[in-house]
Each structure stands twice: as structure tokens, then as C-alpha cells.
PDB file of N, CA and C in Angstrom:
ATOM      1  N   MET X  13      92.816 -17.806   0.538  1.00 48.00           N
ATOM      2  CA  MET X  13      92.304 -18.410  -0.788  1.00 48.00           C
ATOM      3  C   MET X  13      92.506 -19.754  -0.189  1.00 48.00           C
ATOM      4  N   ASP X  14      91.113 -20.298  -0.691  1.00 51.00           N
ATOM      5  CA  ASP X  14      90.815 -22.091  -0.087  1.00 51.00           C
ATOM      6  C   ASP X  14      92.243 -22.878  -0.965  1.00 51.00           C
ATOM      7  N   VAL X  15      92.239 -24.285  -0.429  1.00 41.00           N
ATOM      8  CA  VAL X  15      93.079 -25.271  -1.218  1.00 41.00           C
ATOM      9  C   VAL X  15      92.351 -25.371  -2.585  1.00 41.00           C
ATOM     10  N   GLU X  16      91.338 -25.663  -2.757  1.00 53.00           N
ATOM     11  CA  GLU X  16      90.805 -26.146  -3.955  1.00 53.00           C
ATOM     12  C   GLU X  16      90.660 -24.814  -4.804  1.00 53.00           C
ATOM     13  N   LEU X  17      90.194 -23.767  -4.608  1.00 52.00           N
ATOM     14  CA  LEU X  17      90.736 -22.163  -5.557  1.00 52.00           C
ATOM     15  C   LEU X  17      92.182 -22.410  -5.960  1.00 52.00           C
ATOM     16  N   GLU X  18      93.083 -22.469  -4.733  1.00 46.00           N
ATOM     17  CA  GLU X  18      94.621 -22.317  -5.306  1.00 46.00           C
ATOM     18  C   GLU X  18      94.693 -23.360  -6.258  1.00 46.00           C
ATOM     19  N   ALA X  19      94.412 -24.461  -6.400  1.00 49.00           N
ATOM     20  CA  ALA X  19      94.322 -25.415  -7.350  1.00 49.00           C
ATOM     21  C   ALA X  19      93.555 -25.045  -8.500  1.00 49.00           C
ATOM     22  N   ALA X  20      92.921 -24.382  -8.685  1.00 52.00           N
ATOM     23  CA  ALA X  20      92.302 -24.171  -9.950  1.00 52.00           C
ATOM     24  C   ALA X  20      92.858 -22.691 -10.605  1.00 52.00           C
ATOM     25  N   VAL X  21      93.585 -22.089 -10.037  1.00 57.00           N
ATOM     26  CA  VAL X  21      94.414 -20.880 -10.496  1.00 57.00           C
ATOM     27  C   VAL X  21      95.242 -21.385 -11.369  1.00 57.00           C
ATOM     28  N   GLY X  22      95.517 -21.136 -12.728  1.00 67.00           N
ATOM     29  CA  GLY X  22      96.317 -21.360 -13.447  1.00 67.00           C
ATOM     30  C   GLY X  22      95.561 -22.194 -14.623  1.00 67.00           C
ATOM     31  N   GLU X  23      94.815 -22.739 -14.059  1.00 84.00           N
ATOM     32  CA  GLU X  23      93.640 -23.626 -15.078  1.00 84.00           C
ATOM     33  C   GLU X  23      92.951 -22.713 -15.926  1.00 84.00           C
ATOM     34  N   ALA X  24      92.387 -23.261 -17.097  1.00 94.00           N
ATOM     35  CA  ALA X  24      91.217 -22.608 -17.990  1.00 94.00           C
ATOM     36  C   ALA X  24      90.039 -23.080 -17.580  1.00 94.00           C
ATOM     37  N   LEU X  25      89.434 -22.463 -16.724  1.00 97.00           N
ATOM     38  CA  LEU X  25      87.603 -22.504 -16.460  1.00 97.00           C
ATOM     39  C   LEU X  25      86.738 -22.289 -16.984  1.00 97.00           C
ATOM     40  N   GLU X  26      85.722 -22.278 -17.518  1.00 97.00           N
ATOM     41  CA  GLU X  26      84.879 -21.924 -17.756  1.00 97.00           C
ATOM     42  C   GLU X  26      83.588 -22.689 -17.120  1.00 97.00           C
ATOM     43  N   VAL X  27      82.417 -21.453 -17.166  1.00 98.00           N
ATOM     44  CA  VAL X  27      81.071 -21.512 -16.149  1.00 98.00           C
ATOM     45  C   VAL X  27      79.911 -21.744 -17.283  1.00 98.00           C
ATOM     46  N   TRP X  28      79.024 -22.297 -16.827  1.00 98.00           N
ATOM     47  CA  TRP X  28      77.716 -22.713 -17.456  1.00 98.00           C
ATOM     48  C   TRP X  28      76.381 -22.819 -16.617  1.00 98.00           C
ATOM     49  N   ILE X  29      75.324 -22.197 -16.918  1.00 98.00           N
ATOM     50  CA  ILE X  29      73.835 -22.419 -16.006  1.00 98.00           C
ATOM     51  C   ILE X  29      73.168 -23.189 -16.620  1.00 98.00           C
ATOM     52  N   ASP X  30      72.717 -24.337 -15.521  1.00 97.00           N
ATOM     53  CA  ASP X  30      71.478 -25.117 -15.925  1.00 97.00           C
ATOM     54  C   ASP X  30      70.136 -23.918 -15.726  1.00 97.00           C
ATOM     55  N   GLN X  31      69.482 -23.654 -16.968  1.00 96.00           N
ATOM     56  CA  GLN X  31      68.249 -22.575 -16.756  1.00 96.00           C
ATOM     57  C   GLN X  31      67.143 -23.591 -16.035  1.00 96.00           C
ATOM     58  N   ASP X  32      67.080 -24.948 -16.209  1.00 97.00           N
ATOM     59  CA  ASP X  32      66.116 -25.698 -15.810  1.00 97.00           C
ATOM     60  C   ASP X  32      66.243 -25.842 -14.571  1.00 97.00           C
ATOM     61  N   LEU X  33      67.013 -25.465 -13.537  1.00 97.00           N
ATOM     62  CA  LEU X  33      67.213 -25.395 -11.868  1.00 97.00           C
ATOM     63  C   LEU X  33      67.301 -23.884 -11.658  1.00 97.00           C
ATOM     64  N   CYS X  34      67.318 -22.833 -12.636  1.00 97.00           N
ATOM     65  CA  CYS X  34      67.745 -21.637 -12.127  1.00 97.00           C
ATOM     66  C   CYS X  34      66.468 -21.287 -11.441  1.00 97.00           C
ATOM     67  N   THR X  35      66.399 -20.307 -10.118  1.00 96.00           N
ATOM     68  CA  THR X  35      65.265 -19.945  -9.510  1.00 96.00           C
ATOM     69  C   THR X  35      65.420 -18.730  -9.457  1.00 96.00           C
ATOM     70  N   GLY X  36      66.298 -17.944 -10.371  1.00 96.00           N
ATOM     71  CA  GLY X  36      65.995 -16.495 -10.695  1.00 96.00           C
ATOM     72  C   GLY X  36      66.549 -15.603  -9.465  1.00 96.00           C
ATOM     73  N   ASP X  37      67.047 -16.029  -8.104  1.00 96.00           N
ATOM     74  CA  ASP X  37      67.334 -15.515  -7.309  1.00 96.00           C
ATOM     75  C   ASP X  37      68.525 -13.957  -7.358  1.00 96.00           C
ATOM     76  N   GLY X  38      69.106 -14.360  -8.227  1.00 96.00           N
ATOM     77  CA  GLY X  38      70.459 -13.387  -9.022  1.00 96.00           C
ATOM     78  C   GLY X  38      71.337 -13.211  -8.153  1.00 96.00           C
ATOM     79  N   ILE X  39      71.843 -13.886  -7.154  1.00 96.00           N
ATOM     80  CA  ILE X  39      72.912 -14.000  -6.267  1.00 96.00           C
ATOM     81  C   ILE X  39      73.631 -14.070  -7.732  1.00 96.00           C
ATOM     82  N   CYS X  40      74.158 -14.557  -8.377  1.00 97.00           N
ATOM     83  CA  CYS X  40      75.110 -15.045  -9.404  1.00 97.00           C
ATOM     84  C   CYS X  40      75.710 -13.755  -9.829  1.00 97.00           C
ATOM     85  N   ALA X  41      74.452 -13.012 -10.479  1.00 97.00           N
ATOM     86  CA  ALA X  41      74.623 -11.493 -10.937  1.00 97.00           C
ATOM     87  C   ALA X  41      74.914 -10.328  -9.948  1.00 97.00           C
ATOM     88  N   GLN X  42      74.836 -10.919  -8.918  1.00 97.00           N
ATOM     89  CA  GLN X  42      75.219 -10.236  -7.659  1.00 97.00           C
ATOM     90  C   GLN X  42      76.655 -10.024  -7.557  1.00 97.00           C
ATOM     91  N   TYR X  43      77.602 -11.307  -7.060  1.00 97.00           N
ATOM     92  CA  TYR X  43      78.322 -11.423  -7.175  1.00 97.00           C
ATOM     93  C   TYR X  43      79.301 -11.173  -8.154  1.00 97.00           C
ATOM     94  N   ALA X  44      79.283 -11.596  -9.673  1.00 97.00           N
ATOM     95  CA  ALA X  44      79.979 -11.315 -10.778  1.00 97.00           C
ATOM     96  C   ALA X  44      78.486 -10.943 -11.777  1.00 97.00           C
ATOM     97  N   PRO X  45      78.955  -9.683 -12.047  1.00 97.00           N
ATOM     98  CA  PRO X  45      77.656  -8.892 -12.989  1.00 97.00           C
ATOM     99  C   PRO X  45      78.500  -9.174 -14.599  1.00 97.00           C
ATOM    100  N   GLU X  46      79.615  -9.261 -14.197  1.00 97.00           N
ATOM    101  CA  GLU X  46      80.575  -9.260 -15.544  1.00 97.00           C
ATOM    102  C   GLU X  46      80.275 -10.586 -16.290  1.00 97.00           C
ATOM    103  N   VAL X  47      79.960 -11.635 -15.390  1.00 98.00           N
ATOM    104  CA  VAL X  47      79.629 -13.171 -16.037  1.00 98.00           C
ATOM    105  C   VAL X  47      78.197 -13.311 -16.377  1.00 98.00           C
ATOM    106  N   PHE X  48      77.521 -12.936 -15.249  1.00 98.00           N
ATOM    107  CA  PHE X  48      76.066 -13.764 -15.174  1.00 98.00           C
ATOM    108  C   PHE X  48      75.110 -12.475 -15.007  1.00 98.00           C
ATOM    109  N   GLU X  49      74.198 -12.661 -15.747  1.00 97.00           N
ATOM    110  CA  GLU X  49      72.991 -11.462 -15.790  1.00 97.00           C
ATOM    111  C   GLU X  49      71.839 -12.160 -16.333  1.00 97.00           C
ATOM    112  N   LEU X  50      70.344 -11.458 -15.388  1.00 97.00           N
ATOM    113  CA  LEU X  50      69.424 -12.271 -15.390  1.00 97.00           C
ATOM    114  C   LEU X  50      68.679 -11.353 -16.806  1.00 97.00           C
ATOM    115  N   ASP X  51      68.071 -12.459 -17.455  1.00 96.00           N
ATOM    116  CA  ASP X  51      66.924 -12.013 -18.297  1.00 96.00           C
ATOM    117  C   ASP X  51      65.770 -11.662 -18.355  1.00 96.00           C
ATOM    118  N   ILE X  52      65.262 -11.202 -19.332  1.00 96.00           N
ATOM    119  CA  ILE X  52      63.439 -10.589 -18.967  1.00 96.00           C
ATOM    120  C   ILE X  52      62.493 -12.050 -18.663  1.00 96.00           C
ATOM    121  N   ASP X  53      63.193 -13.589 -19.114  1.00 96.00           N
ATOM    122  CA  ASP X  53      62.612 -14.573 -18.542  1.00 96.00           C
ATOM    123  C   ASP X  53      62.433 -14.580 -17.024  1.00 96.00           C
ATOM    124  N   GLY X  54      63.561 -13.818 -16.179  1.00 96.00           N
ATOM    125  CA  GLY X  54      64.115 -14.182 -14.851  1.00 96.00           C
ATOM    126  C   GLY X  54      64.924 -15.181 -14.532  1.00 96.00           C
ATOM    127  N   LEU X  55      65.133 -15.756 -15.622  1.00 97.00           N
ATOM    128  CA  LEU X  55      66.539 -16.612 -15.607  1.00 97.00           C
ATOM    129  C   LEU X  55      67.813 -16.104 -15.518  1.00 97.00           C
ATOM    130  N   ALA X  56      68.920 -16.714 -15.158  1.00 97.00           N
ATOM    131  CA  ALA X  56      70.203 -15.899 -15.204  1.00 97.00           C
ATOM    132  C   ALA X  56      70.950 -17.147 -15.921  1.00 97.00           C
ATOM    133  N   TYR X  57      72.017 -16.166 -16.843  1.00 98.00           N
ATOM    134  CA  TYR X  57      72.937 -16.453 -18.208  1.00 98.00           C
ATOM    135  C   TYR X  57      74.247 -15.866 -18.212  1.00 98.00           C
ATOM    136  N   VAL X  58      74.796 -16.708 -18.491  1.00 98.00           N
ATOM    137  CA  VAL X  58      76.421 -16.330 -18.772  1.00 98.00           C
ATOM    138  C   VAL X  58      76.476 -15.502 -20.205  1.00 98.00           C
ATOM    139  N   LYS X  59      77.530 -14.414 -19.807  1.00 97.00           N
ATOM    140  CA  LYS X  59      77.373 -13.631 -20.795  1.00 97.00           C
ATOM    141  C   LYS X  59      78.660 -13.547 -21.699  1.00 97.00           C
ATOM    142  N   GLY X  60      78.781 -13.477 -22.815  1.00 94.00           N
ATOM    143  CA  GLY X  60      79.889 -13.587 -23.533  1.00 94.00           C
ATOM    144  C   GLY X  60      81.014 -12.516 -23.427  1.00 94.00           C
ATOM    145  N   ALA X  61      81.556 -12.867 -24.656  1.00 85.00           N
ATOM    146  CA  ALA X  61      83.005 -11.723 -24.601  1.00 85.00           C
ATOM    147  C   ALA X  61      82.348 -10.140 -25.123  1.00 85.00           C
ATOM    148  N   GLU X  62      81.277 -10.097 -25.830  1.00 90.00           N
ATOM    149  CA  GLU X  62      80.887  -8.884 -26.110  1.00 90.00           C
ATOM    150  C   GLU X  62      79.789  -8.483 -25.388  1.00 90.00           C
ATOM    151  N   ASP X  63      79.629  -9.193 -23.944  1.00 92.00           N
ATOM    152  CA  ASP X  63      78.599  -8.434 -22.898  1.00 92.00           C
ATOM    153  C   ASP X  63      77.184  -9.241 -23.387  1.00 92.00           C
ATOM    154  N   GLU X  64      77.159 -10.213 -24.617  1.00 94.00           N
ATOM    155  CA  GLU X  64      75.818 -10.500 -25.055  1.00 94.00           C
ATOM    156  C   GLU X  64      75.369 -11.813 -24.142  1.00 94.00           C
ATOM    157  N   LEU X  65      74.185 -12.005 -23.733  1.00 95.00           N
ATOM    158  CA  LEU X  65      73.426 -13.042 -23.150  1.00 95.00           C
ATOM    159  C   LEU X  65      73.710 -14.350 -24.195  1.00 95.00           C
ATOM    160  N   LEU X  66      74.618 -15.690 -23.223  1.00 97.00           N
ATOM    161  CA  LEU X  66      74.292 -16.665 -24.341  1.00 97.00           C
ATOM    162  C   LEU X  66      73.029 -17.496 -23.860  1.00 97.00           C
ATOM    163  N   GLN X  67      72.381 -17.718 -24.537  1.00 95.00           N
ATOM    164  CA  GLN X  67      71.310 -18.369 -24.225  1.00 95.00           C
ATOM    165  C   GLN X  67      70.817 -19.665 -24.822  1.00 95.00           C
ATOM    166  N   ASP X  68      71.911 -20.139 -25.445  1.00 95.00           N
ATOM    167  CA  ASP X  68      71.669 -21.470 -25.954  1.00 95.00           C
ATOM    168  C   ASP X  68      71.953 -22.475 -24.947  1.00 95.00           C
ATOM    169  N   LYS X  69      71.426 -23.482 -24.955  1.00 93.00           N
ATOM    170  CA  LYS X  69      71.269 -24.556 -23.707  1.00 93.00           C
ATOM    171  C   LYS X  69      72.808 -25.080 -23.228  1.00 93.00           C
ATOM    172  N   GLY X  70      73.102 -24.854 -21.955  1.00 94.00           N
ATOM    173  CA  GLY X  70      75.102 -25.586 -21.767  1.00 94.00           C
ATOM    174  C   GLY X  70      75.616 -24.597 -22.406  1.00 94.00           C
ATOM    175  N   ALA X  71      75.421 -22.941 -22.788  1.00 97.00           N
ATOM    176  CA  ALA X  71      76.297 -22.203 -23.234  1.00 97.00           C
ATOM    177  C   ALA X  71      77.525 -21.833 -22.105  1.00 97.00           C
ATOM    178  N   THR X  72      78.868 -21.938 -22.238  1.00 97.00           N
ATOM    179  CA  THR X  72      79.620 -21.854 -21.659  1.00 97.00           C
ATOM    180  C   THR X  72      80.320 -20.153 -22.020  1.00 97.00           C
ATOM    181  N   THR X  73      80.896 -19.690 -20.804  1.00 97.00           N
ATOM    182  CA  THR X  73      82.047 -18.475 -21.103  1.00 97.00           C
ATOM    183  C   THR X  73      83.099 -19.026 -20.471  1.00 97.00           C
ATOM    184  N   PRO X  74      84.441 -18.419 -20.644  1.00 97.00           N
ATOM    185  CA  PRO X  74      85.382 -18.508 -19.714  1.00 97.00           C
ATOM    186  C   PRO X  74      85.310 -17.927 -18.436  1.00 97.00           C
ATOM    187  N   VAL X  75      86.099 -18.378 -17.617  1.00 96.00           N
ATOM    188  CA  VAL X  75      86.167 -17.724 -16.596  1.00 96.00           C
ATOM    189  C   VAL X  75      87.519 -16.812 -16.399  1.00 96.00           C
ATOM    190  N   PRO X  76      87.236 -15.313 -16.087  1.00 93.00           N
ATOM    191  CA  PRO X  76      88.390 -14.644 -16.377  1.00 93.00           C
ATOM    192  C   PRO X  76      89.134 -14.984 -14.789  1.00 93.00           C
ATOM    193  N   LEU X  77      90.521 -15.071 -14.518  1.00 94.00           N
ATOM    194  CA  LEU X  77      90.989 -15.346 -13.349  1.00 94.00           C
ATOM    195  C   LEU X  77      90.909 -14.224 -12.274  1.00 94.00           C
ATOM    196  N   PRO X  78      90.667 -12.806 -12.772  1.00 95.00           N
ATOM    197  CA  PRO X  78      90.506 -11.857 -11.712  1.00 95.00           C
ATOM    198  C   PRO X  78      88.706 -11.942 -10.815  1.00 95.00           C
ATOM    199  N   LEU X  79      87.907 -12.599 -11.792  1.00 96.00           N
ATOM    200  CA  LEU X  79      86.701 -12.703 -11.074  1.00 96.00           C
ATOM    201  C   LEU X  79      86.453 -14.173 -10.862  1.00 96.00           C
ATOM    202  N   LEU X  80      87.655 -15.135 -10.779  1.00 96.00           N
ATOM    203  CA  LEU X  80      87.450 -16.332 -10.392  1.00 96.00           C
ATOM    204  C   LEU X  80      86.600 -16.530  -8.763  1.00 96.00           C
ATOM    205  N   THR X  81      86.979 -15.932  -7.725  1.00 97.00           N
ATOM    206  CA  THR X  81      86.622 -15.933  -6.559  1.00 97.00           C
ATOM    207  C   THR X  81      85.234 -15.254  -6.649  1.00 97.00           C
ATOM    208  N   ASP X  82      84.605 -14.622  -7.363  1.00 98.00           N
ATOM    209  CA  ASP X  82      83.306 -14.157  -7.338  1.00 98.00           C
ATOM    210  C   ASP X  82      82.525 -15.284  -8.238  1.00 98.00           C
ATOM    211  N   VAL X  83      82.943 -15.881  -9.384  1.00 98.00           N
ATOM    212  CA  VAL X  83      82.594 -17.271  -9.676  1.00 98.00           C
ATOM    213  C   VAL X  83      82.114 -18.626  -8.876  1.00 98.00           C
ATOM    214  N   VAL X  84      83.233 -18.609  -8.211  1.00 97.00           N
ATOM    215  CA  VAL X  84      83.396 -19.914  -7.512  1.00 97.00           C
ATOM    216  C   VAL X  84      82.066 -19.446  -5.928  1.00 97.00           C
ATOM    217  N   ASP X  85      81.984 -18.188  -5.497  1.00 97.00           N
ATOM    218  CA  ASP X  85      81.180 -17.611  -4.529  1.00 97.00           C
ATOM    219  C   ASP X  85      79.846 -17.777  -5.062  1.00 97.00           C
ATOM    220  N   SER X  86      79.483 -17.497  -6.264  1.00 97.00           N
ATOM    221  CA  SER X  86      77.899 -17.359  -6.908  1.00 97.00           C
ATOM    222  C   SER X  86      77.691 -19.290  -6.893  1.00 97.00           C
ATOM    223  N   ALA X  87      78.543 -19.556  -7.476  1.00 97.00           N
ATOM    224  CA  ALA X  87      78.231 -21.445  -7.625  1.00 97.00           C
ATOM    225  C   ALA X  87      77.537 -21.742  -6.178  1.00 97.00           C
ATOM    226  N   LYS X  88      78.899 -21.693  -5.135  1.00 96.00           N
ATOM    227  CA  LYS X  88      78.301 -22.069  -4.099  1.00 96.00           C
ATOM    228  C   LYS X  88      76.947 -21.561  -3.172  1.00 96.00           C
ATOM    229  N   GLU X  89      76.921 -20.401  -3.628  1.00 96.00           N
ATOM    230  CA  GLU X  89      75.741 -19.782  -2.682  1.00 96.00           C
ATOM    231  C   GLU X  89      74.057 -19.653  -3.667  1.00 96.00           C
ATOM    232  N   CYS X  90      74.254 -19.946  -4.687  1.00 96.00           N
ATOM    233  CA  CYS X  90      73.136 -20.327  -5.909  1.00 96.00           C
ATOM    234  C   CYS X  90      72.016 -21.242  -4.785  1.00 96.00           C
ATOM    235  N   PRO X  91      71.120 -20.998  -4.743  1.00 96.00           N
ATOM    236  CA  PRO X  91      69.780 -21.585  -4.184  1.00 96.00           C
ATOM    237  C   PRO X  91      69.507 -22.711  -5.206  1.00 96.00           C
ATOM    238  N   GLY X  92      69.652 -22.472  -6.415  1.00 96.00           N
ATOM    239  CA  GLY X  92      68.896 -23.755  -7.677  1.00 96.00           C
ATOM    240  C   GLY X  92      70.306 -24.570  -7.885  1.00 96.00           C
ATOM    241  N   GLU X  93      71.325 -24.482  -7.152  1.00 97.00           N
ATOM    242  CA  GLU X  93      72.410 -25.028  -7.441  1.00 97.00           C
ATOM    243  C   GLU X  93      72.840 -25.599  -8.970  1.00 97.00           C
ATOM    244  N   CYS X  94      72.609 -24.339  -9.600  1.00 97.00           N
ATOM    245  CA  CYS X  94      72.559 -24.734 -11.276  1.00 97.00           C
ATOM    246  C   CYS X  94      73.923 -23.871 -12.163  1.00 97.00           C
ATOM    247  N   ILE X  95      74.728 -23.460 -11.092  1.00 98.00           N
ATOM    248  CA  ILE X  95      75.960 -22.992 -11.555  1.00 98.00           C
ATOM    249  C   ILE X  95      76.961 -24.199 -11.536  1.00 98.00           C
ATOM    250  N   HIS X  96      77.395 -24.397 -13.113  1.00 98.00           N
ATOM    251  CA  HIS X  96      78.535 -25.154 -13.013  1.00 98.00           C
ATOM    252  C   HIS X  96      80.023 -24.461 -13.609  1.00 98.00           C
ATOM    253  N   VAL X  97      80.870 -24.832 -12.915  1.00 97.00           N
ATOM    254  CA  VAL X  97      82.210 -24.334 -13.236  1.00 97.00           C
ATOM    255  C   VAL X  97      83.403 -25.819 -13.430  1.00 97.00           C
ATOM    256  N   ARG X  98      83.805 -25.374 -14.429  1.00 96.00           N
ATOM    257  CA  ARG X  98      84.800 -26.942 -14.989  1.00 96.00           C
ATOM    258  C   ARG X  98      86.227 -26.705 -15.648  1.00 96.00           C
ATOM    259  N   ARG X  99      86.952 -27.084 -16.066  1.00 96.00           N
ATOM    260  CA  ARG X  99      88.093 -27.137 -16.127  1.00 96.00           C
ATOM    261  C   ARG X  99      87.639 -27.328 -17.928  1.00 96.00           C
ATOM    262  N   VAL X 100      88.490 -26.465 -18.681  1.00 96.00           N
ATOM    263  CA  VAL X 100      88.375 -26.370 -20.170  1.00 96.00           C
ATOM    264  C   VAL X 100      89.069 -27.621 -20.422  1.00 96.00           C
ATOM    265  N   ALA X 101      90.053 -28.124 -20.267  1.00 95.00           N
ATOM    266  CA  ALA X 101      91.218 -29.042 -20.631  1.00 95.00           C
ATOM    267  C   ALA X 101      90.376 -30.354 -20.530  1.00 95.00           C
ATOM    268  N   ASP X 102      89.522 -30.720 -19.775  1.00 95.00           N
ATOM    269  CA  ASP X 102      88.813 -32.209 -19.420  1.00 95.00           C
ATOM    270  C   ASP X 102      87.829 -32.144 -19.374  1.00 95.00           C
ATOM    271  N   ARG X 103      86.905 -30.871 -18.965  1.00 94.00           N
ATOM    272  CA  ARG X 103      85.660 -30.629 -18.952  1.00 94.00           C
ATOM    273  C   ARG X 103      85.171 -31.434 -17.410  1.00 94.00           C
ATOM    274  N   VAL X 104      86.215 -31.455 -16.418  1.00 96.00           N
ATOM    275  CA  VAL X 104      85.810 -31.967 -15.221  1.00 96.00           C
ATOM    276  C   VAL X 104      85.483 -30.735 -14.283  1.00 96.00           C
ATOM    277  N   GLU X 105      83.889 -31.026 -13.744  1.00 96.00           N
ATOM    278  CA  GLU X 105      83.419 -29.543 -12.983  1.00 96.00           C
ATOM    279  C   GLU X 105      84.240 -29.650 -11.324  1.00 96.00           C
ATOM    280  N   VAL X 106      84.774 -28.384 -11.087  1.00 96.00           N
ATOM    281  CA  VAL X 106      85.585 -28.076  -9.954  1.00 96.00           C
ATOM    282  C   VAL X 106      84.864 -27.335  -8.876  1.00 96.00           C
ATOM    283  N   TYR X 107      83.799 -26.921  -9.335  1.00 96.00           N
ATOM    284  CA  TYR X 107      82.995 -26.104  -8.715  1.00 96.00           C
ATOM    285  C   TYR X 107      81.512 -26.185  -9.128  1.00 96.00           C
ATOM    286  N   GLY X 108      80.561 -26.319  -8.117  1.00 95.00           N
ATOM    287  CA  GLY X 108      79.138 -26.829  -8.544  1.00 95.00           C
ATOM    288  C   GLY X 108      78.327 -28.104  -8.044  1.00 95.00           C
ATOM    289  N   PRO X 109      77.189 -28.123  -7.970  1.00 95.00           N
ATOM    290  CA  PRO X 109      76.747 -29.376  -7.994  1.00 95.00           C
ATOM    291  C   PRO X 109      77.325 -30.962  -8.250  1.00 95.00           C
ATOM    292  N   ASP X 110      77.650 -30.510  -9.497  1.00 93.00           N
ATOM    293  CA  ASP X 110      78.634 -31.937 -10.054  1.00 93.00           C
ATOM    294  C   ASP X 110      80.034 -32.273  -9.454  1.00 93.00           C
ATOM    295  N   ALA X 111      80.823 -30.820  -8.942  1.00 92.00           N
ATOM    296  CA  ALA X 111      82.005 -31.214  -8.769  1.00 92.00           C
ATOM    297  C   ALA X 111      82.579 -32.758  -7.881  1.00 92.00           C
ATOM    298  N   GLN X 112      83.321 -32.642  -8.164  1.00 76.00           N
ATOM    299  CA  GLN X 112      84.038 -34.076  -7.779  1.00 76.00           C
ATOM    300  C   GLN X 112      85.132 -33.558  -6.582  1.00 76.00           C
TER     301      GLN X 112
END
């Protein structure tokens, strides 16, 4: 586990996708199908608690701890750089194109 990932463990994290940048490659859905899914429009969305697609702009979903590595890998590998993972407490992005 890398140092950044270790630091994120124990913190509540959420993830969202910027559909304006999504290329529809589906890499995120391959890494973490429990969290991401491609819709009929060819774009990726996060999924809510009942497995429904959250299609509102900027919709977030919690990152389950067992899936943290898969979600982080999705953000790192996304060709559109559109996956954002941030801390819930202060909304600071920890993985993705705007990570500090």
C-alpha cells in the first residue's frame, strides 16, 4: 500500500465523475463495478446505495474502504482524468486531477 493510500485509510472519502471530461473508456467500471457504471449515453457515473446511477452533475458516492484501492486505481488510470476522490470532512481532493 502506498503512503498516500495509507493516509486515506480511516478517513471518510467520496468520489464523483466529471462527465464533461469522461471519455467513456469504462476503465473505472472494470476496476470498481460496485462504484462505477457506464450509462446508455456512453459516459461513466457513480452508483448510489441501491446500485442506482447518480446522474446529477457532481453527484458523489461514498468510497467503501474495501474498494479504496480499486477506486484510486480508477482515478489514476482514467484517460479523461475525470474521477475525483475527496475527503468528506473538508472536501479536499486526495486523488484525481485536482489532488493536492
